[in-house]
Each structure stands twice: as structure tokens, then as C-alpha cells.
Tab-separated table of C-alpha atoms in Angstrom:
chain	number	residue	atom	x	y	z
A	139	UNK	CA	-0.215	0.415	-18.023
A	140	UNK	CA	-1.100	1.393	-14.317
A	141	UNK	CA	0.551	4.556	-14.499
A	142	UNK	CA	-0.321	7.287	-11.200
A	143	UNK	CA	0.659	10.589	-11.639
A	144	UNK	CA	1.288	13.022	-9.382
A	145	UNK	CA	1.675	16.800	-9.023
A	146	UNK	CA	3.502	18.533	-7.572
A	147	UNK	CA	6.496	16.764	-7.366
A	148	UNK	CA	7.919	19.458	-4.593
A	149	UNK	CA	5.931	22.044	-3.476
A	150	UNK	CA	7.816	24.589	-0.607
A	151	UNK	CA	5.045	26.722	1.683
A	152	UNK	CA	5.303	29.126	4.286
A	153	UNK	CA	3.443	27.800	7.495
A	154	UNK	CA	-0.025	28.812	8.368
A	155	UNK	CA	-0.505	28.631	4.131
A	156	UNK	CA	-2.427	25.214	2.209
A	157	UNK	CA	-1.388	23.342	-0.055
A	158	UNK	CA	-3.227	20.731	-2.566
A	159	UNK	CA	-1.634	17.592	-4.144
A	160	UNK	CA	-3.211	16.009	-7.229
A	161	UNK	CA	-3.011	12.155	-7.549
A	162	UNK	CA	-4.038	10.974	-11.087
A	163	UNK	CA	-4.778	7.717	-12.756
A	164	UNK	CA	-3.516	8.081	-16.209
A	165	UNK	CA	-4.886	4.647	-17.885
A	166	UNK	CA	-7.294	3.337	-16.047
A	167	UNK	CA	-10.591	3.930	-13.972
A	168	UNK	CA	-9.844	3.409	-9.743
A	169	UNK	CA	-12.607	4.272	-7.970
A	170	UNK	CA	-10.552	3.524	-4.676
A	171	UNK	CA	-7.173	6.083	-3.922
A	172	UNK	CA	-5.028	6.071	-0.798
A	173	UNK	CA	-3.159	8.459	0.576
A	174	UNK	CA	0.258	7.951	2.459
A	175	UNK	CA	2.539	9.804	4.622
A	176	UNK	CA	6.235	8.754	4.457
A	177	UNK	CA	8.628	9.799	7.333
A	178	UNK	CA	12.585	10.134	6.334
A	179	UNK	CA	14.076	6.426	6.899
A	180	UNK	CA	10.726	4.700	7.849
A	181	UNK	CA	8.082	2.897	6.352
A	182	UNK	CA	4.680	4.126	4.653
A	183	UNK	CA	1.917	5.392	7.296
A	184	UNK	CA	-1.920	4.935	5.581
A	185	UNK	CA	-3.254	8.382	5.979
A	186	UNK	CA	-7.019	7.899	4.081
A	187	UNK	CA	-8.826	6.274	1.763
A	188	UNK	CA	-10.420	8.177	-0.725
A	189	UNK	CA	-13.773	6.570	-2.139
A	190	UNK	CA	-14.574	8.413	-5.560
A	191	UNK	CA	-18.271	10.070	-5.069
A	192	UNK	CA	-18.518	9.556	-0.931
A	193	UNK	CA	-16.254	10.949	1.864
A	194	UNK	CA	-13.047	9.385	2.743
A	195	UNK	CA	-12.176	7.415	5.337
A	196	UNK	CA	-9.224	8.234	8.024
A	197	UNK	CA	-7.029	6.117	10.123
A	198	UNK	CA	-7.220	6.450	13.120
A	199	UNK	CA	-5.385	9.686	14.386
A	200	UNK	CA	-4.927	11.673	11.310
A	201	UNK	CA	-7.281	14.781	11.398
A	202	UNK	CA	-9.663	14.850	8.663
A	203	UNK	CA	-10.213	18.813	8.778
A	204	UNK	CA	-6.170	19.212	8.398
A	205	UNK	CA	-6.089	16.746	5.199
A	206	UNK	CA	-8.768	17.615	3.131
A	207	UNK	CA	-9.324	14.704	0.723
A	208	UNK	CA	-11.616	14.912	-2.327
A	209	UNK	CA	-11.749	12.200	-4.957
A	210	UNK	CA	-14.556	13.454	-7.593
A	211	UNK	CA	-13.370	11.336	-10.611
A	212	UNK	CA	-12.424	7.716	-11.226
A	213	UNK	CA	-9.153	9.305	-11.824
A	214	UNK	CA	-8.384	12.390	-9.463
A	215	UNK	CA	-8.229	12.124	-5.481
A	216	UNK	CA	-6.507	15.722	-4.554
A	217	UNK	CA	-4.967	16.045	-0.947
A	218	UNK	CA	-4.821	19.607	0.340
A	219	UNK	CA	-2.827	20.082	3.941
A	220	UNK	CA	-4.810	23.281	5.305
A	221	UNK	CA	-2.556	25.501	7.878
A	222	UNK	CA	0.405	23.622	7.112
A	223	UNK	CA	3.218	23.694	10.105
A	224	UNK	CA	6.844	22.435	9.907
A	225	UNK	CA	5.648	19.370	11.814
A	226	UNK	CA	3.416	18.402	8.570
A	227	UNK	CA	6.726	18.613	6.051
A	228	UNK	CA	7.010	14.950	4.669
A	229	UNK	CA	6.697	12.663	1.522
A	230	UNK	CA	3.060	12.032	0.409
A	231	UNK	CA	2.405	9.475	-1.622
A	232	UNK	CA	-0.850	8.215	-3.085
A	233	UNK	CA	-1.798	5.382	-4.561
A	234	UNK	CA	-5.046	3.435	-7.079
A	235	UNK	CA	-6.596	0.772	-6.768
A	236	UNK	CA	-6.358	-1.120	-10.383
A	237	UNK	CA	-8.515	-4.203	-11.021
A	238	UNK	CA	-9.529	-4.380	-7.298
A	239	UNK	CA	-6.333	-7.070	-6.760
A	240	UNK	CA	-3.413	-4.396	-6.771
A	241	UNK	CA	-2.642	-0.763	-5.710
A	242	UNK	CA	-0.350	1.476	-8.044
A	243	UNK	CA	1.792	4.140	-6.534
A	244	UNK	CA	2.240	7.746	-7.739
A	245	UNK	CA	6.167	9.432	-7.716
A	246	UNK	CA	5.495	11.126	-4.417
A	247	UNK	CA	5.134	14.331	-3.324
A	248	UNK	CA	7.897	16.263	-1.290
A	249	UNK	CA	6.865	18.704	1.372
A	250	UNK	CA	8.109	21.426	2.906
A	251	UNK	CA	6.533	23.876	5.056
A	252	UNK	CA	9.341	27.186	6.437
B	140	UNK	CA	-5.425	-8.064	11.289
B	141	UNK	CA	-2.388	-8.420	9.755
B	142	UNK	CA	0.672	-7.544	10.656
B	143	UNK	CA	4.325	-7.932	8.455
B	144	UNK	CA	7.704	-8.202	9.702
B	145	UNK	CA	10.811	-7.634	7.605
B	146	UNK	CA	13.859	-9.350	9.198
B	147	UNK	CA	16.755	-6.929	8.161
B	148	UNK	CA	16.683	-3.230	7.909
B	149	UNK	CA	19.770	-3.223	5.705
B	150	UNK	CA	20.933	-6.110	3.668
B	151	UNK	CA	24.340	-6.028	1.338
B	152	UNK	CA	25.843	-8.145	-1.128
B	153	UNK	CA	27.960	-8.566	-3.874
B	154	UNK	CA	27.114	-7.970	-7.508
B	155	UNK	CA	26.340	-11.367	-8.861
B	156	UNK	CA	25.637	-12.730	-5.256
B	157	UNK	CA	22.409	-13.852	-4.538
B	158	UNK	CA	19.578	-11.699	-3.604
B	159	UNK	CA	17.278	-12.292	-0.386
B	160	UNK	CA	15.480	-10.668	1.556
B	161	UNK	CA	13.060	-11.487	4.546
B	162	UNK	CA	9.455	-11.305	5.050
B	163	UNK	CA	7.021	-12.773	7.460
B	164	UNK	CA	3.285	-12.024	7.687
B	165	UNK	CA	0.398	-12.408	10.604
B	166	UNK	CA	-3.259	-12.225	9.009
B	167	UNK	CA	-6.745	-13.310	10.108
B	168	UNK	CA	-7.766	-14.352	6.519
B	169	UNK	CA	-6.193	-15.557	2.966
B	170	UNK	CA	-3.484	-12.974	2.538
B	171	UNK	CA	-2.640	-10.838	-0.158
B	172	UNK	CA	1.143	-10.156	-0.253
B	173	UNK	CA	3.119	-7.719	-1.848
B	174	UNK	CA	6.925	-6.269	-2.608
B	175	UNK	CA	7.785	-3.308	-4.020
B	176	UNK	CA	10.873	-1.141	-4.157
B	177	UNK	CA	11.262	2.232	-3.602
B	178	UNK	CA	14.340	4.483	-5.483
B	179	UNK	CA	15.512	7.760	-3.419
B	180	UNK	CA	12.780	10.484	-3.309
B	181	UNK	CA	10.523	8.343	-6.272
B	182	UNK	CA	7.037	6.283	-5.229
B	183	UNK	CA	6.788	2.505	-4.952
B	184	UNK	CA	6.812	0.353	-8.198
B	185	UNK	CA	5.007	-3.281	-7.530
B	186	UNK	CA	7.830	-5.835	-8.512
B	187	UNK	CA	5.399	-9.359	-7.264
B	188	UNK	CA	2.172	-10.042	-6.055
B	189	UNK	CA	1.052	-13.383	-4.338
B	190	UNK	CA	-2.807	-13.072	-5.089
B	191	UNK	CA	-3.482	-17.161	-3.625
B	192	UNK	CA	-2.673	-18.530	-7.230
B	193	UNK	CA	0.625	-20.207	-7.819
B	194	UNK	CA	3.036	-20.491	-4.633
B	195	UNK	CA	5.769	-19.227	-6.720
B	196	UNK	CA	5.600	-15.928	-7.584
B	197	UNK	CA	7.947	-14.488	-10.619
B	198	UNK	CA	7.886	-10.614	-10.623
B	199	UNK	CA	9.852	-7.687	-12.494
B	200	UNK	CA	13.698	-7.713	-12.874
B	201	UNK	CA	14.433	-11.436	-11.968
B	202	UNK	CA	13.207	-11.273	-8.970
B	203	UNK	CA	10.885	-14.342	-7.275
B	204	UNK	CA	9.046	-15.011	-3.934
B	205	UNK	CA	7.705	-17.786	-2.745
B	206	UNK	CA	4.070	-18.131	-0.482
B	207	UNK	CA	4.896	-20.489	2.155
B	208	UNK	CA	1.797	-20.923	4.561
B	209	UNK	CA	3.430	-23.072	7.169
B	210	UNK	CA	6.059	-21.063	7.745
B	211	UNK	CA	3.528	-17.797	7.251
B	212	UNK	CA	6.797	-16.158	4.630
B	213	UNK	CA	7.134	-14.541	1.415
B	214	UNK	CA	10.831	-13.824	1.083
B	215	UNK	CA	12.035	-12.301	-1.876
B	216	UNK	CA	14.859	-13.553	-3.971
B	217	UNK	CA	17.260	-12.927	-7.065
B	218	UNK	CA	20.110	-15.340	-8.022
B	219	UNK	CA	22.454	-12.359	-9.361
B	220	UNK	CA	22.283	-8.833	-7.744
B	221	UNK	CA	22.535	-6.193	-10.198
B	222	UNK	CA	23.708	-2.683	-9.082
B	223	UNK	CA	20.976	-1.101	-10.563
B	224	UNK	CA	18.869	-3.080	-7.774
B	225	UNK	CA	20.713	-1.055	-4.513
B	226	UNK	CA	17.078	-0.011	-3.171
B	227	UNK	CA	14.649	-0.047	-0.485
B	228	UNK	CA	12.645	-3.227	-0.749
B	229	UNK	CA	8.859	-2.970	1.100
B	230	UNK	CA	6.688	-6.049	1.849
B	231	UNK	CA	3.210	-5.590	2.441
B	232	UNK	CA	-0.179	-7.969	3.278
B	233	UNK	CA	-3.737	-6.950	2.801
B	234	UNK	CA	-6.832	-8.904	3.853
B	235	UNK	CA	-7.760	-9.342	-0.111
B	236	UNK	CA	-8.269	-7.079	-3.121
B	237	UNK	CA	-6.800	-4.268	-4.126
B	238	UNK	CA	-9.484	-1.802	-2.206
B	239	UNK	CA	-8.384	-3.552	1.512
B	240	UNK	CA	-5.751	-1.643	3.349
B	241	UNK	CA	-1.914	-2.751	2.784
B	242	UNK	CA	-0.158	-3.036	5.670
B	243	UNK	CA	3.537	-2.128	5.273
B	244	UNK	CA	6.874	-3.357	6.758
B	245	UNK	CA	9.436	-1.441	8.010
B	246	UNK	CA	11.272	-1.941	4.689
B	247	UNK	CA	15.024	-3.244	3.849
B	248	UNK	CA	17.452	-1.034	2.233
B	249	UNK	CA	19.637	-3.265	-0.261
B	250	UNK	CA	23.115	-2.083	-0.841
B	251	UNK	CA	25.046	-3.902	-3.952
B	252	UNK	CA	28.419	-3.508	-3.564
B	253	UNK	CA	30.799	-4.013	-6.388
């Protein structure tokens, strides 16, 4: 149980284009999804939190009109990068909140904008 | 706020060796702490969680960690190091439930050497 899902795996864009990542609970209900930037070498950077039905919440320094979040289901929080630029190339990772004591990771998501 | 410091950005042993790795927290309330690993270019998987139960926490794959307020630690250990467990090990604290913020450290890579 606790299974995230997410897709795509790898997604390759040409800069100035968007791009939307899917993060999907596959067993249970999480009405709480984070999103995560990972940097090569370095630790995980809390990007948002997505609250299903209201609008997410951003740390402090991440630009909410560049990461679109959306959560409309207990089980799908999408990500979309608008006007994507080299600088935004990374691993994104999301994860659900399960049983309100635990968060469950997806795969990951590789990045990379030309 | 909380804060979590992992002492060690690479640790490596020998298969069969014992496993430990180092983890100390800062937090304004009861903690929630965390470990997880991380394979190349895959998400997080939860190996323990200390939730303020039991001290002693068992997780996933043989591997413990133990709560220790005084000392404000939750190091993670494994009497015999597998090769299968060369990874990067994360610790993370949140201020309680699974919808609080976790607060990562920098991580420690674990090399098992033959």
C-alpha cells in the first residue's frame, strides 16, 4: 500500500515551452500533496503544498505563476512549469500525505529544458 | 522550527560491517522523525518513522533508529551492511502529522564496499 505514481518519468522541452507533471495516489485518498525540487548531489527543497479543493501554498521564494499547482482530486496534484528555461531543469518529486502521520514519495520526475 | 543535521555526507563500510549513520534534530515541539533512502534517479521510499511511540524504532530491511531526546538524535543503524543497501540515506523532522512540512537533511550517501 501507499503507492505514488508519477508521470512522466522524463520529459525533455525546448525553453520558453510548459510542461505538466502528474502526481497520483494509487491506493489511498491524500487530500494533502507536496511538491519538491531536487538539485544534482543535494538534498530535497519543499517547493508547495498542494491542498486538494483550495490553492496551494508556496515557500517562500518559489514563484507561484511559474509552477502552476492544481490538486482537484484526493488523488491527483499536477505540477506544470510554464516558460520553462535551462535554469528550471531538475528532479521533481512529489509526495502524499497518507493517514495524516506519514508522507509517500512518487519515482520522480527528470527535467530537462534545451 | 526545526532544523536536521546529518553528520557525514558520505559514509563506507564493509559488507557485513555495521551500518550507522548520523542524525541530529532542532524542533520547537514533539518531533516527528523520519529516514528514507533514495536509489539513483528513483523517489524516496520511507524505511522508519519515530511518530512519539516506542523509542526504538524497527523499519524496512533490518534497519533500526533509536529517539533519544537528551541527546536530541535519531541515528540510523544495521548490524550487517548488505550491498544492495549502497544508497543515499535522508533524515527528516516535521512539527507532527503527516500534513506539517518535513524538513530534510543534507543526506548521506552509503557506499558498501565488498
Amino acid at each position: 500500500g501507499a503507492v505514488v505514481s508519477q508521470h512522466p518519468s522524463r520529459v525533455i522541452c525546448k525553453s520558453g515551452t510548459s510542461v505538466k507533471i502528474e502526481c497520483r495516489s494509487l491506493d489511498f485518498q491524500a487530500t494533502t500533496m507536496f511538491w519538491y525540487r531536487q538539485f544534482p548531489k543535494k538534498s530535497l527543497m519543499l517547493m508547495a503544498t498542494s491542498n486538494e479543493g483550495s490553492k496551494a501554498t508556496y515557500e517562500q521564494g518559489v514563484e507561484k505563476d511559474k509552477f502552476l499547482i492544481n490538486h482537484a482530486s484526493l488523488t491527483l496534484s499536477t505540477l506544470t512549469v510554464t516558460s520553462a528555461h535551462p535554469e528550471d531543469s531538475s528532479f521533481y518529486i512529489c509526495s502524499a500525505d497518507r493517514s495524516r502521520d506519514t508522507q509517500y514519495f512518487g519515482p520522480g520526475t527528470r527535467l530537462t529544458v534545451l | 522550527a526545526q532544523s536536521v543535521t546529518q553528520l557525514g555526507s558520505h559514509v563506507s563500510v564493509s559488507e557485513g560491517a555495521l551500518v550507522l549513520l548520523r542524525c541530529n534534530y532542532s524542533s520547537s515541539v514533539p518531533p516527528y522523525l523520519f529516514w528514507y533512502v533514495q536509489y539513483p534517479n528513483q523517489g524516496l521510499q520511507l524505511l522508519l518513522k519515530y511518530t512519539s511511540a516506542a523509542t526504538l524504532v524497527k523499519g524496512i530491511n533490518g534497519f533500526e533508529a533509536e529517539f533519544k531526546k537528551s541527546e536530541t538524535s535519531f541515528h540510523l543503524t544495521k548490524p550487517s551492511a548488505h550491498m544492495s543497501d549502497a544508497a543515499e540515506y535522508f533524515c527528516a523532522v516535521s512539527g507532527g502529522g503527516g500534513s506539517e512540512k518535513l524538513v530534510f537533511g543534507k543526506g548521506t550517501k552509503l557506499t558498501v564496499n565488498p
